MMTF fields as JSON, N, C-alpha, C and O atoms, coordinates in Angstrom:
{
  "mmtfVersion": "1.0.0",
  "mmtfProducer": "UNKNOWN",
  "numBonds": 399,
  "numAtoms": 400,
  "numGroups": 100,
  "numChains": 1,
  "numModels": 1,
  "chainsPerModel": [1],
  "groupsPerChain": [100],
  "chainIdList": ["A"],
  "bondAtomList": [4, 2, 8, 6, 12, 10, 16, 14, 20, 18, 24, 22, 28, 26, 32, 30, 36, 34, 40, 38, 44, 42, 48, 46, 52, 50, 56, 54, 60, 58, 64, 62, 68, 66, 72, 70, 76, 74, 80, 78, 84, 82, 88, 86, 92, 90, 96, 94, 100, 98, 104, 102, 108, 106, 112, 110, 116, 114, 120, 118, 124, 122, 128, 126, 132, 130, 136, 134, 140, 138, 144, 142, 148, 146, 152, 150, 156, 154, 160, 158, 164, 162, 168, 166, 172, 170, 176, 174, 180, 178, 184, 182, 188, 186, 192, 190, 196, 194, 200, 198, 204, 202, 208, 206, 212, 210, 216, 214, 220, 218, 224, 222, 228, 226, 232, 230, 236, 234, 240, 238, 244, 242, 248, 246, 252, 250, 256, 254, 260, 258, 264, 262, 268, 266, 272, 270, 276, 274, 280, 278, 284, 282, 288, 286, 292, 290, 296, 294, 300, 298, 304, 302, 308, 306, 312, 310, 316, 314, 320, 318, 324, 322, 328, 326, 332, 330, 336, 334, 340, 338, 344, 342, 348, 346, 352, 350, 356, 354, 360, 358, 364, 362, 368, 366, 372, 370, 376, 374, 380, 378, 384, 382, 388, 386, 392, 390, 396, 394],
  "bondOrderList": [1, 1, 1, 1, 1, 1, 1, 1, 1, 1, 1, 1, 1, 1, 1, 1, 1, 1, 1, 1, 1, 1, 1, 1, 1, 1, 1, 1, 1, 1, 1, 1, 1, 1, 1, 1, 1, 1, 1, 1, 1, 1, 1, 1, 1, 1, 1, 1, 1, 1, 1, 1, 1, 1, 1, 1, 1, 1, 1, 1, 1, 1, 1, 1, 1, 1, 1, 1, 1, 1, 1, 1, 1, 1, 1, 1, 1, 1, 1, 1, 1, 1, 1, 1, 1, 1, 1, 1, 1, 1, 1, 1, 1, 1, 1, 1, 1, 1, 1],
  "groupList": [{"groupName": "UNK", "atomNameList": ["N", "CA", "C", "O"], "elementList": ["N", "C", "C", "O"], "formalChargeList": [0, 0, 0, 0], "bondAtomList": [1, 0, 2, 1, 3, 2], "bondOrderList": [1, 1, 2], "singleLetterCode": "X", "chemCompType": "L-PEPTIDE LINKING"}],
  "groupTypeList": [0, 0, 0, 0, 0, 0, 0, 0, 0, 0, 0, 0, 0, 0, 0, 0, 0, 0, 0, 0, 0, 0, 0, 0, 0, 0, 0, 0, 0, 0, 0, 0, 0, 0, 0, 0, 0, 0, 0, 0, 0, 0, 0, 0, 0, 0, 0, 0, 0, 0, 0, 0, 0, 0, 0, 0, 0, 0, 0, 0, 0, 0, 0, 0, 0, 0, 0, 0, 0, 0, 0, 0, 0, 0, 0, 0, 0, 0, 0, 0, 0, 0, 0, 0, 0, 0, 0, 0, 0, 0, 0, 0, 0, 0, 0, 0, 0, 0, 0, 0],
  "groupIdList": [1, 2, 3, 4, 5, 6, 7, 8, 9, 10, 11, 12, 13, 14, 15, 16, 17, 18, 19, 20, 21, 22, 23, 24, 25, 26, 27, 28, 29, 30, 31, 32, 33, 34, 35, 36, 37, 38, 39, 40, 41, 42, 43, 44, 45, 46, 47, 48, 49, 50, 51, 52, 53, 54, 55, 56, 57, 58, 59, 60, 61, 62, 63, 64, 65, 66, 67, 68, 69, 70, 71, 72, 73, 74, 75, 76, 77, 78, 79, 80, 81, 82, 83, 84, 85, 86, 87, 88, 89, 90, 91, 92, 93, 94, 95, 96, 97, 98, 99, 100],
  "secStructList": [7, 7, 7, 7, 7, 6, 2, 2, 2, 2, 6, 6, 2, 2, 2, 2, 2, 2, 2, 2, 2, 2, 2, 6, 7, 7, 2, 2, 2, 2, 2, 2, 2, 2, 2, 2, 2, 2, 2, 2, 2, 2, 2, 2, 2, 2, 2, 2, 2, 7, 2, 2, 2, 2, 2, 2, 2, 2, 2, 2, 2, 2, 2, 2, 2, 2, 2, 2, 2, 2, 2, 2, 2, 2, 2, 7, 1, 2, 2, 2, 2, 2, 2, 2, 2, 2, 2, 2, 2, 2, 2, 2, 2, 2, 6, 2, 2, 2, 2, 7],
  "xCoordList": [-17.617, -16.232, -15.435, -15.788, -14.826, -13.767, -12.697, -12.032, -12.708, -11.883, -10.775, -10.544, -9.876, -8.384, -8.112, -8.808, -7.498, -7.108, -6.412, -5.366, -6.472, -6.454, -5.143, -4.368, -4.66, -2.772, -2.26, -1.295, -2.578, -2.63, -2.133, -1.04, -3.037, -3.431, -2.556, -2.237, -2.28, -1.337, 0.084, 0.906, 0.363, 1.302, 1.921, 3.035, 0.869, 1.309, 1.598, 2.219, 0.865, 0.256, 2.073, 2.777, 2.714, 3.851, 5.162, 6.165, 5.009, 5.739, 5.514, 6.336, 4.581, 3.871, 4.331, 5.264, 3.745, 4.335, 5.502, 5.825, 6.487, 7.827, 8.339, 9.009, 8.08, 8.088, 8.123, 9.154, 6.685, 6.145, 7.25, 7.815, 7.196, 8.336, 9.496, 10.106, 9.75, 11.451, 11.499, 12.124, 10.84, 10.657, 10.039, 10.367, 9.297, 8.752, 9.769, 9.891, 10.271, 10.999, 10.337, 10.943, 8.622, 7.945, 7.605, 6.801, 7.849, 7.917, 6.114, 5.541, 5.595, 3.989, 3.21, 2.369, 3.855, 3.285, 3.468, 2.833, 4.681, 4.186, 3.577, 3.323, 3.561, 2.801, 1.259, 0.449, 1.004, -0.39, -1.391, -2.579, -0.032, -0.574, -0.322, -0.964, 0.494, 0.336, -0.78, -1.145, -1.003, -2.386, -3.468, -3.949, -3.957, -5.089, -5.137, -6.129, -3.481, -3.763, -4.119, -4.961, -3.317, -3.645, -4.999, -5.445, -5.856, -7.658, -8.389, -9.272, -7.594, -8.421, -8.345, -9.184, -7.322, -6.849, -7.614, -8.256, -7.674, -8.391, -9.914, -10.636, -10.221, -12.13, -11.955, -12.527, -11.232, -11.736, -11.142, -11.886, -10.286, -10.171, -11.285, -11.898, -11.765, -12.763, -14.239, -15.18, -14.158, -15.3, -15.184, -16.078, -14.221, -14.413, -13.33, -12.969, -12.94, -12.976, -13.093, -12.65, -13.71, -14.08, -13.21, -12.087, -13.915, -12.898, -11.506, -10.453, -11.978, -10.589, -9.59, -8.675, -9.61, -8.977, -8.307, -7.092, -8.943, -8.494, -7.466, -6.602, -7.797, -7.557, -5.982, -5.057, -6.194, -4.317, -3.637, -2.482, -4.522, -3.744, -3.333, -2.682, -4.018, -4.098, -2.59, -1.746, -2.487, -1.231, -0.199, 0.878, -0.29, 0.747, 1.511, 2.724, 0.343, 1.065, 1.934, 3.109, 1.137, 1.773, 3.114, 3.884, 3.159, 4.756, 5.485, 6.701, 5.187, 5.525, 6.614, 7.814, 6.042, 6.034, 7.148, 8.264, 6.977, 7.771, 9.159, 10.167, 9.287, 9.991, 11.032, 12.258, 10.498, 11.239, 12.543, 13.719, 12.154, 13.257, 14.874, 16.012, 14.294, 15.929, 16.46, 17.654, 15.183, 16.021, 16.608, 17.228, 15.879, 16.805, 18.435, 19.31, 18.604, 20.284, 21.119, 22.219, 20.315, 21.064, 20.974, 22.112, 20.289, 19.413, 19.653, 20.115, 19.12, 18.948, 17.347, 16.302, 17.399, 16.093, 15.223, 14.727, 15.07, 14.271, 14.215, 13.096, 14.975, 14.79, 14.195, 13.008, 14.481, 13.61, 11.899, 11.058, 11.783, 10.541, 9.61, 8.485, 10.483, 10.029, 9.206, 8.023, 10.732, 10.577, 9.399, 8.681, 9.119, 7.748, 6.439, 5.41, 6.712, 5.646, 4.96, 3.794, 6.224, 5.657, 5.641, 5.922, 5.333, 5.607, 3.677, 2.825, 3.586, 2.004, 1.418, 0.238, 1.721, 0.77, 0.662, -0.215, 1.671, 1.719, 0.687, -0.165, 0.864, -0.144, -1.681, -2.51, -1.807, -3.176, -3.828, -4.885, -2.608, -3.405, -3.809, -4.676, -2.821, -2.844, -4.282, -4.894, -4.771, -6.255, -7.185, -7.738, -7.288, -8.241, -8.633, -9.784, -7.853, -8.204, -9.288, -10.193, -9.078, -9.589, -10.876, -11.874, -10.57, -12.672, -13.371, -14.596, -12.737, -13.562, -14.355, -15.239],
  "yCoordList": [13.597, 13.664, 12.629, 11.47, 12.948, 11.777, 11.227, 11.657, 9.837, 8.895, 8.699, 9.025, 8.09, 8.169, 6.785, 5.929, 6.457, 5.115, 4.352, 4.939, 3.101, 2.072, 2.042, 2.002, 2.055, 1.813, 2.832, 2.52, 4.454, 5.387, 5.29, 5.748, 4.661, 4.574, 3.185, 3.006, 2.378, 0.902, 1.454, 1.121, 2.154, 2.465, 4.138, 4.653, 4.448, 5.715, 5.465, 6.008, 4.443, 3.413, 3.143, 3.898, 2.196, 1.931, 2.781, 2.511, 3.785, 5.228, 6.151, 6.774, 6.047, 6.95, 6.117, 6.602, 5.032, 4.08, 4.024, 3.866, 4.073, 4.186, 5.742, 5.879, 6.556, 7.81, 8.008, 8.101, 8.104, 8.585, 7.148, 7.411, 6.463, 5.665, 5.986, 5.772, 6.663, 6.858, 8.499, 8.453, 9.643, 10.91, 11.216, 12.258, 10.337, 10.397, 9.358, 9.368, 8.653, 7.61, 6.609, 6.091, 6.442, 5.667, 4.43, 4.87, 3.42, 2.418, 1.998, 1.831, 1.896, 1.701, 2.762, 2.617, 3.792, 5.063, 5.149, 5.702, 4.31, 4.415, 2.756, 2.367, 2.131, 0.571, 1.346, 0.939, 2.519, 2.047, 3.231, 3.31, 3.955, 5.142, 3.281, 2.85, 2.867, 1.41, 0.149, -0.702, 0.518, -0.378, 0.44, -0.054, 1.446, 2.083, 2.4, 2.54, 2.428, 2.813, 1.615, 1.389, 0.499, -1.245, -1.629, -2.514, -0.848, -1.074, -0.491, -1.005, 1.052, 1.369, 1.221, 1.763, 0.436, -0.058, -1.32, -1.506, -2.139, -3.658, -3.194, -3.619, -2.486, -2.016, -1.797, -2.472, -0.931, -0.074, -1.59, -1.86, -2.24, -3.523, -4.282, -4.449, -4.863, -5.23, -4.802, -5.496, -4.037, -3.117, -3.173, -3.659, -2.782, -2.856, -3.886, -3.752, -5.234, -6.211, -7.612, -8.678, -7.532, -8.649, -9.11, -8.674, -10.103, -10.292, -11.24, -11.355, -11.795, -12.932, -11.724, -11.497, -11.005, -9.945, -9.141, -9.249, -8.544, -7.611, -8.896, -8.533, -9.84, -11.118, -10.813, -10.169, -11.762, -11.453, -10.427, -10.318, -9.293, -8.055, -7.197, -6.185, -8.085, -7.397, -8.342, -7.936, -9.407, -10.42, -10.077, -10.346, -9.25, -8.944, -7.809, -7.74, -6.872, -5.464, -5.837, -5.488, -6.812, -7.803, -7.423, -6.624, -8.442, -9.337, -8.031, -8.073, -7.303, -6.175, -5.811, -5.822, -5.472, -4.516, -5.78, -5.662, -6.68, -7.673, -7.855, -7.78, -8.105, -7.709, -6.289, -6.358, -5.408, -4.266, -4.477, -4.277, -4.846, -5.079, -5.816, -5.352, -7.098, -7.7, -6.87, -6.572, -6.27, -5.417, -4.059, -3.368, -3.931, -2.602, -2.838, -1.998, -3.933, -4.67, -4.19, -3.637, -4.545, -4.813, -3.188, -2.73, -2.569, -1.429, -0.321, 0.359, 0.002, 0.781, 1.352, 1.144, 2.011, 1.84, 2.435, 1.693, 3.766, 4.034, 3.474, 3.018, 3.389, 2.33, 1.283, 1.545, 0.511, -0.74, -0.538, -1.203, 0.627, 1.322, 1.578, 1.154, 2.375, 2.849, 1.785, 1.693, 0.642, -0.893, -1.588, -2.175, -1.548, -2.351, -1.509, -1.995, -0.392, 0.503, 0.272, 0.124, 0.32, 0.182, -1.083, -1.367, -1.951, -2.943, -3.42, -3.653, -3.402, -3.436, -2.349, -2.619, -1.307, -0.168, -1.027, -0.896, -1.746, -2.393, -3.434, -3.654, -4.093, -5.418, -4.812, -5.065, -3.953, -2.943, -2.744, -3.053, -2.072, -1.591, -2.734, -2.739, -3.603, -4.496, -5.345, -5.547, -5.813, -6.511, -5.506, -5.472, -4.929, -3.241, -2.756, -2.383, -2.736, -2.14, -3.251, -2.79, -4.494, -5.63, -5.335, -5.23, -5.18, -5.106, -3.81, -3.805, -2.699, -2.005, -1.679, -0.823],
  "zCoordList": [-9.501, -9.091, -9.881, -10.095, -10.097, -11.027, -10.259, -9.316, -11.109, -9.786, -10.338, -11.503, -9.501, -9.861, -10.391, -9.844, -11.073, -11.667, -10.919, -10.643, -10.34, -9.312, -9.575, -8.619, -10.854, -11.329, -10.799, -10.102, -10.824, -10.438, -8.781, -8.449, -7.811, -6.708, -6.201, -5.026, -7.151, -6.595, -6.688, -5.835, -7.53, -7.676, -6.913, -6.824, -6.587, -5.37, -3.786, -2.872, -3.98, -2.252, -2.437, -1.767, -3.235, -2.825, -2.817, -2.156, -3.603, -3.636, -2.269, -1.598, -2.174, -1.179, 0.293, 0.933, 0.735, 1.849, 1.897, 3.074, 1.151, 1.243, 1.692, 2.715, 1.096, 1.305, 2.585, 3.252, 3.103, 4.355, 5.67, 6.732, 5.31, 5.858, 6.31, 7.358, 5.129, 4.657, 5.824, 6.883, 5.431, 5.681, 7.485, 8.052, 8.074, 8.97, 10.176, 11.401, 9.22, 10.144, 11.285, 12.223, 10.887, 11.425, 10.347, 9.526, 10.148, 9.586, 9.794, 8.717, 10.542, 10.9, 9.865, 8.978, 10.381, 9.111, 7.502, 6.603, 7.563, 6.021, 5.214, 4.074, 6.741, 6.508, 6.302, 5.47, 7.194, 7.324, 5.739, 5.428, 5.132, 3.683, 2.592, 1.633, 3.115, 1.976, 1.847, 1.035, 2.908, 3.254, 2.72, 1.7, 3.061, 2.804, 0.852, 0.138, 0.43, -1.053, -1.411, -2.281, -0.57, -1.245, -1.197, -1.928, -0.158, -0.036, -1.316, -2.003, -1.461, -2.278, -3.355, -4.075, -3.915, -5.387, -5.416, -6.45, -4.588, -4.611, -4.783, -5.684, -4.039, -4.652, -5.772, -6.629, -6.041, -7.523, -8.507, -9.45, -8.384, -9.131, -9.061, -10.116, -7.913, -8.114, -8.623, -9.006, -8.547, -9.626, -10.602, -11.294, -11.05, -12.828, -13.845, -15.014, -12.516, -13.493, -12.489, -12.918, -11.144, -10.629, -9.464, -9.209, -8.752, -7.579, -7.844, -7.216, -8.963, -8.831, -9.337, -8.545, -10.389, -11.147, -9.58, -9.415, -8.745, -8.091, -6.782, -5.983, -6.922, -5.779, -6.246, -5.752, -7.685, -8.202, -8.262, -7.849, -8.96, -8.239, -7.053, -6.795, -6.508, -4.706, -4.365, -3.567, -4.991, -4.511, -5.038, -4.505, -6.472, -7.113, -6.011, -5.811, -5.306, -4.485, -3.744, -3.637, -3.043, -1.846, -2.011, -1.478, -3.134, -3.787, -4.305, -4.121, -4.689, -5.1, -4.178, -4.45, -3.002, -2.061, -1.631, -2.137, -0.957, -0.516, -1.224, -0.52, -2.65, -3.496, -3.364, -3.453, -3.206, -3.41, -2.301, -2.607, -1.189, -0.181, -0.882, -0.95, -1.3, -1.619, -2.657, -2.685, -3.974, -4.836, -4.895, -5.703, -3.0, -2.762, -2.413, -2.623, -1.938, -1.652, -3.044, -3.069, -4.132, -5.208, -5.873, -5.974, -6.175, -6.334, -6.442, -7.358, -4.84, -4.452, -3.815, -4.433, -2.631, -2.369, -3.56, -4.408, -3.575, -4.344, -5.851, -6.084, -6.787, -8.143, -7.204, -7.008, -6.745, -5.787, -5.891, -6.494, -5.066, -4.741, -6.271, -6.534, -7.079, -8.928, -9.527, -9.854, -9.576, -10.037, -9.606, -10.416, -8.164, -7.677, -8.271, -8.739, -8.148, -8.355, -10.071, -10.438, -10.833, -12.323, -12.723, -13.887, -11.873, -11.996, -11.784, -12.642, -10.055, -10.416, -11.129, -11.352, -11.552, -12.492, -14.143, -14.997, -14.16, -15.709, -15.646, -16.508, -14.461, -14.322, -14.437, -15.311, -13.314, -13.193, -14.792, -15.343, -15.175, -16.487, -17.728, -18.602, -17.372, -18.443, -18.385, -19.434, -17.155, -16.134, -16.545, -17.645, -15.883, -16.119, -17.272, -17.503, -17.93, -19.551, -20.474, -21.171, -20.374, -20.752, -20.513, -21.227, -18.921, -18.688, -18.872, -18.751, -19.152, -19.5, -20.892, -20.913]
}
């Protein structure tokens, strides 16, 4: 089975959590599609380039995600949402590629 690319997956987790947020109008619900993409992006980081590697990138989502809020003021939500998103996918790939 072929796996999906963690940048792929960090960066859907925060597209996606916003989304299901935004569309469902349960704020828990799209906390809890952002959490589970943020789990499964931190394994697959840590797999194929180590724990400190997936540590900072797991902090980058964080901040990411934390981030997107004030630059939705200025923004707009979704560019906000884009912005965080390609934002850890750049970091992802940039970590990731190294170790493979």
């Amino acid at each position: 089975m072929a796996r999906i690319p963690a940048t792929a997956v960090a960066a859907g987790g925060l597209v996606g959590g916003y989304a299901v947020a935004r569309w469902t109008r349960k704020r828990p619900l799209g906390g809890v599609a952002l959490a589970a993409a943020g789990t499964a992006a931190a394994y697959e980081w840590n797999r194929r380039a180590g724990a400190r590697a997936a540590a900072g990138l797991t902090t980058a989502y964080v901040a990411a995600f934390a981030g997107s809020h004030p630059l939705a003021k200025r923004i707009g939500a979704w560019p906000a949402v884009f912005t965080a998103a390609g934002t850890v996918a750049a970091a992802s790939w940039a970590v990731t590629r190294r170790a493979a």
